[in-house]
């Protein structure tokens, strides 16, 4: 008969991964830009993950003035401060954040349609 002593411990695929943190804090280095469909052709762009050293309200003010859209800063319990803009402003937000050197282009994740 074969020796099965070398198989070691069993593997549980449903157990929590040791050493891996899949929470929101693990994705803090990325800036996520998402678009959400509202009603009809209306959409909403959300920006989360901007570093704490930058003022969200000042960034929002510049975005609103530059791209002629309305928006606000929303406080979320899990995600922190999130910038919301009216319309699909994903490309505009990416362009603004890279040109003003707030975030590098490779740290911006665009989500949506």
JSON list of C-alpha atoms in Angstrom, two decimals:
[
{"chain": "A", "resi": 1, "resn": "UNK", "atom": "CA", "xyz": [0.00, 0.00, 0.00]},
{"chain": "A", "resi": 2, "resn": "UNK", "atom": "CA", "xyz": [1.20, 3.54, -0.66]},
{"chain": "A", "resi": 3, "resn": "UNK", "atom": "CA", "xyz": [2.36, 5.84, 2.06]},
{"chain": "A", "resi": 4, "resn": "UNK", "atom": "CA", "xyz": [-0.10, 8.71, 2.55]},
{"chain": "A", "resi": 5, "resn": "UNK", "atom": "CA", "xyz": [1.79, 10.35, 5.39]},
{"chain": "A", "resi": 6, "resn": "UNK", "atom": "CA", "xyz": [3.30, 12.95, 3.09]},
{"chain": "A", "resi": 7, "resn": "UNK", "atom": "CA", "xyz": [-0.02, 14.57, 2.17]},
{"chain": "A", "resi": 8, "resn": "UNK", "atom": "CA", "xyz": [0.18, 17.03, 5.05]},
{"chain": "A", "resi": 9, "resn": "UNK", "atom": "CA", "xyz": [-2.74, 19.06, 6.35]},
{"chain": "A", "resi": 10, "resn": "UNK", "atom": "CA", "xyz": [-6.02, 19.20, 4.53]},
{"chain": "A", "resi": 11, "resn": "UNK", "atom": "CA", "xyz": [-6.92, 22.26, 2.50]},
{"chain": "A", "resi": 12, "resn": "UNK", "atom": "CA", "xyz": [-10.19, 24.02, 3.21]},
{"chain": "A", "resi": 13, "resn": "UNK", "atom": "CA", "xyz": [-11.11, 26.23, 0.21]},
{"chain": "A", "resi": 14, "resn": "UNK", "atom": "CA", "xyz": [-13.80, 28.05, 2.22]},
{"chain": "A", "resi": 15, "resn": "UNK", "atom": "CA", "xyz": [-11.55, 29.04, 5.12]},
{"chain": "A", "resi": 16, "resn": "UNK", "atom": "CA", "xyz": [-10.45, 32.65, 5.52]},
{"chain": "A", "resi": 17, "resn": "UNK", "atom": "CA", "xyz": [-7.16, 33.34, 3.81]},
{"chain": "A", "resi": 18, "resn": "UNK", "atom": "CA", "xyz": [-4.34, 33.85, 6.28]},
{"chain": "A", "resi": 19, "resn": "UNK", "atom": "CA", "xyz": [-2.33, 37.00, 5.72]},
{"chain": "A", "resi": 20, "resn": "UNK", "atom": "CA", "xyz": [-4.60, 38.39, 3.02]},
{"chain": "A", "resi": 21, "resn": "UNK", "atom": "CA", "xyz": [-6.63, 41.47, 3.75]},
{"chain": "A", "resi": 22, "resn": "UNK", "atom": "CA", "xyz": [-9.51, 41.79, 1.29]},
{"chain": "A", "resi": 23, "resn": "UNK", "atom": "CA", "xyz": [-11.13, 44.71, 3.06]},
{"chain": "A", "resi": 24, "resn": "UNK", "atom": "CA", "xyz": [-11.46, 48.23, 1.71]},
{"chain": "A", "resi": 25, "resn": "UNK", "atom": "CA", "xyz": [-8.23, 49.23, 3.45]},
{"chain": "A", "resi": 26, "resn": "UNK", "atom": "CA", "xyz": [-6.25, 46.92, 1.15]},
{"chain": "A", "resi": 27, "resn": "UNK", "atom": "CA", "xyz": [-7.26, 49.03, -1.86]},
{"chain": "A", "resi": 28, "resn": "UNK", "atom": "CA", "xyz": [-6.35, 52.40, -0.31]},
{"chain": "A", "resi": 29, "resn": "UNK", "atom": "CA", "xyz": [-3.52, 53.07, -2.76]},
{"chain": "A", "resi": 30, "resn": "UNK", "atom": "CA", "xyz": [-5.84, 53.05, -5.80]},
{"chain": "A", "resi": 31, "resn": "UNK", "atom": "CA", "xyz": [-8.29, 55.78, -6.78]},
{"chain": "A", "resi": 32, "resn": "UNK", "atom": "CA", "xyz": [-11.51, 54.23, -8.05]},
{"chain": "A", "resi": 33, "resn": "UNK", "atom": "CA", "xyz": [-13.63, 56.19, -10.52]},
{"chain": "A", "resi": 34, "resn": "UNK", "atom": "CA", "xyz": [-17.05, 54.63, -11.10]},
{"chain": "A", "resi": 35, "resn": "UNK", "atom": "CA", "xyz": [-20.13, 55.57, -13.08]},
{"chain": "A", "resi": 36, "resn": "UNK", "atom": "CA", "xyz": [-23.63, 54.62, -11.95]},
{"chain": "A", "resi": 37, "resn": "UNK", "atom": "CA", "xyz": [-26.75, 54.76, -14.10]},
{"chain": "A", "resi": 38, "resn": "UNK", "atom": "CA", "xyz": [-29.53, 56.81, -12.54]},
{"chain": "A", "resi": 39, "resn": "UNK", "atom": "CA", "xyz": [-32.70, 57.14, -14.60]},
{"chain": "A", "resi": 40, "resn": "UNK", "atom": "CA", "xyz": [-32.92, 57.35, -18.37]},
{"chain": "A", "resi": 41, "resn": "UNK", "atom": "CA", "xyz": [-29.73, 58.89, -19.74]},
{"chain": "A", "resi": 42, "resn": "UNK", "atom": "CA", "xyz": [-28.68, 60.38, -16.41]},
{"chain": "A", "resi": 43, "resn": "UNK", "atom": "CA", "xyz": [-25.56, 59.07, -14.71]},
{"chain": "A", "resi": 44, "resn": "UNK", "atom": "CA", "xyz": [-23.48, 59.73, -11.61]},
{"chain": "A", "resi": 45, "resn": "UNK", "atom": "CA", "xyz": [-19.68, 59.54, -11.32]},
{"chain": "A", "resi": 46, "resn": "UNK", "atom": "CA", "xyz": [-18.11, 58.64, -7.95]},
{"chain": "A", "resi": 47, "resn": "UNK", "atom": "CA", "xyz": [-14.45, 59.08, -7.02]},
{"chain": "A", "resi": 48, "resn": "UNK", "atom": "CA", "xyz": [-13.04, 57.29, -3.98]},
{"chain": "A", "resi": 49, "resn": "UNK", "atom": "CA", "xyz": [-9.57, 56.68, -2.61]},
{"chain": "A", "resi": 50, "resn": "UNK", "atom": "CA", "xyz": [-8.05, 60.13, -3.03]},
{"chain": "A", "resi": 51, "resn": "UNK", "atom": "CA", "xyz": [-5.24, 60.48, -0.45]},
{"chain": "A", "resi": 52, "resn": "UNK", "atom": "CA", "xyz": [-6.15, 62.18, 2.83]},
{"chain": "A", "resi": 53, "resn": "UNK", "atom": "CA", "xyz": [-3.56, 64.93, 2.42]},
{"chain": "A", "resi": 54, "resn": "UNK", "atom": "CA", "xyz": [-5.64, 66.51, -0.37]},
{"chain": "A", "resi": 55, "resn": "UNK", "atom": "CA", "xyz": [-8.79, 68.47, 0.37]},
{"chain": "A", "resi": 56, "resn": "UNK", "atom": "CA", "xyz": [-11.75, 66.78, -1.30]},
{"chain": "A", "resi": 57, "resn": "UNK", "atom": "CA", "xyz": [-13.78, 70.00, -1.33]},
{"chain": "A", "resi": 58, "resn": "UNK", "atom": "CA", "xyz": [-11.03, 71.91, -3.19]},
{"chain": "A", "resi": 59, "resn": "UNK", "atom": "CA", "xyz": [-10.69, 69.12, -5.74]},
{"chain": "A", "resi": 60, "resn": "UNK", "atom": "CA", "xyz": [-14.47, 69.10, -6.17]},
{"chain": "A", "resi": 61, "resn": "UNK", "atom": "CA", "xyz": [-14.56, 72.86, -6.66]},
{"chain": "A", "resi": 62, "resn": "UNK", "atom": "CA", "xyz": [-11.90, 72.66, -9.38]},
{"chain": "A", "resi": 63, "resn": "UNK", "atom": "CA", "xyz": [-13.64, 69.73, -11.10]},
{"chain": "A", "resi": 64, "resn": "UNK", "atom": "CA", "xyz": [-16.98, 71.54, -11.10]},
{"chain": "A", "resi": 65, "resn": "UNK", "atom": "CA", "xyz": [-15.47, 74.71, -12.54]},
{"chain": "A", "resi": 66, "resn": "UNK", "atom": "CA", "xyz": [-13.28, 72.97, -15.13]},
{"chain": "A", "resi": 67, "resn": "UNK", "atom": "CA", "xyz": [-15.86, 70.51, -16.49]},
{"chain": "A", "resi": 68, "resn": "UNK", "atom": "CA", "xyz": [-19.11, 72.47, -15.93]},
{"chain": "A", "resi": 69, "resn": "UNK", "atom": "CA", "xyz": [-20.87, 69.87, -13.81]},
{"chain": "A", "resi": 70, "resn": "UNK", "atom": "CA", "xyz": [-22.46, 69.77, -10.38]},
{"chain": "A", "resi": 71, "resn": "UNK", "atom": "CA", "xyz": [-21.27, 67.57, -7.53]},
{"chain": "A", "resi": 72, "resn": "UNK", "atom": "CA", "xyz": [-20.84, 67.06, -3.81]},
{"chain": "A", "resi": 73, "resn": "UNK", "atom": "CA", "xyz": [-18.66, 65.30, -1.23]},
{"chain": "A", "resi": 74, "resn": "UNK", "atom": "CA", "xyz": [-20.49, 62.47, 0.55]},
{"chain": "A", "resi": 75, "resn": "UNK", "atom": "CA", "xyz": [-19.30, 60.94, 3.83]},
{"chain": "A", "resi": 76, "resn": "UNK", "atom": "CA", "xyz": [-19.54, 57.14, 3.76]},
{"chain": "A", "resi": 77, "resn": "UNK", "atom": "CA", "xyz": [-19.02, 55.02, 6.88]},
{"chain": "A", "resi": 78, "resn": "UNK", "atom": "CA", "xyz": [-17.01, 52.35, 5.09]},
{"chain": "A", "resi": 79, "resn": "UNK", "atom": "CA", "xyz": [-15.33, 54.26, 2.25]},
{"chain": "A", "resi": 80, "resn": "UNK", "atom": "CA", "xyz": [-14.71, 57.65, 3.86]},
{"chain": "A", "resi": 81, "resn": "UNK", "atom": "CA", "xyz": [-15.23, 60.78, 1.79]},
{"chain": "A", "resi": 82, "resn": "UNK", "atom": "CA", "xyz": [-16.46, 60.12, -1.75]},
{"chain": "A", "resi": 83, "resn": "UNK", "atom": "CA", "xyz": [-16.75, 62.75, -4.48]},
{"chain": "A", "resi": 84, "resn": "UNK", "atom": "CA", "xyz": [-19.94, 62.55, -6.57]},
{"chain": "A", "resi": 85, "resn": "UNK", "atom": "CA", "xyz": [-20.27, 64.32, -9.93]},
{"chain": "A", "resi": 86, "resn": "UNK", "atom": "CA", "xyz": [-23.24, 64.55, -12.28]},
{"chain": "A", "resi": 87, "resn": "UNK", "atom": "CA", "xyz": [-22.79, 62.92, -15.66]},
{"chain": "A", "resi": 88, "resn": "UNK", "atom": "CA", "xyz": [-20.19, 60.50, -16.99]},
{"chain": "A", "resi": 89, "resn": "UNK", "atom": "CA", "xyz": [-16.99, 62.29, -15.99]},
{"chain": "A", "resi": 90, "resn": "UNK", "atom": "CA", "xyz": [-14.63, 59.29, -15.79]},
{"chain": "A", "resi": 91, "resn": "UNK", "atom": "CA", "xyz": [-12.15, 60.42, -18.46]},
{"chain": "A", "resi": 92, "resn": "UNK", "atom": "CA", "xyz": [-12.30, 64.02, -17.24]},
{"chain": "A", "resi": 93, "resn": "UNK", "atom": "CA", "xyz": [-11.55, 63.00, -13.64]},
{"chain": "A", "resi": 94, "resn": "UNK", "atom": "CA", "xyz": [-8.64, 60.80, -14.75]},
{"chain": "A", "resi": 95, "resn": "UNK", "atom": "CA", "xyz": [-7.23, 63.63, -16.86]},
{"chain": "A", "resi": 96, "resn": "UNK", "atom": "CA", "xyz": [-7.63, 66.16, -14.03]},
{"chain": "A", "resi": 97, "resn": "UNK", "atom": "CA", "xyz": [-6.01, 63.95, -11.36]},
{"chain": "A", "resi": 98, "resn": "UNK", "atom": "CA", "xyz": [-3.00, 63.14, -13.55]},
{"chain": "A", "resi": 99, "resn": "UNK", "atom": "CA", "xyz": [-2.45, 66.68, -14.87]},
{"chain": "A", "resi": 100, "resn": "UNK", "atom": "CA", "xyz": [-2.62, 68.21, -11.40]},
{"chain": "A", "resi": 101, "resn": "UNK", "atom": "CA", "xyz": [-0.24, 65.46, -10.14]},
{"chain": "A", "resi": 102, "resn": "UNK", "atom": "CA", "xyz": [-2.57, 64.29, -7.38]},
{"chain": "A", "resi": 103, "resn": "UNK", "atom": "CA", "xyz": [-2.39, 60.64, -8.46]},
{"chain": "A", "resi": 104, "resn": "UNK", "atom": "CA", "xyz": [-0.30, 58.79, -11.05]},
{"chain": "A", "resi": 105, "resn": "UNK", "atom": "CA", "xyz": [-2.18, 57.40, -14.03]},
{"chain": "A", "resi": 106, "resn": "UNK", "atom": "CA", "xyz": [-1.37, 53.77, -13.20]},
{"chain": "A", "resi": 107, "resn": "UNK", "atom": "CA", "xyz": [-3.02, 54.14, -9.76]},
{"chain": "A", "resi": 108, "resn": "UNK", "atom": "CA", "xyz": [-6.40, 55.17, -11.20]},
{"chain": "A", "resi": 109, "resn": "UNK", "atom": "CA", "xyz": [-8.96, 52.43, -11.87]},
{"chain": "A", "resi": 110, "resn": "UNK", "atom": "CA", "xyz": [-11.89, 53.28, -14.13]},
{"chain": "A", "resi": 111, "resn": "UNK", "atom": "CA", "xyz": [-15.05, 51.21, -13.62]},
{"chain": "A", "resi": 112, "resn": "UNK", "atom": "CA", "xyz": [-18.34, 51.24, -15.46]},
{"chain": "A", "resi": 113, "resn": "UNK", "atom": "CA", "xyz": [-20.20, 50.32, -18.62]}
]
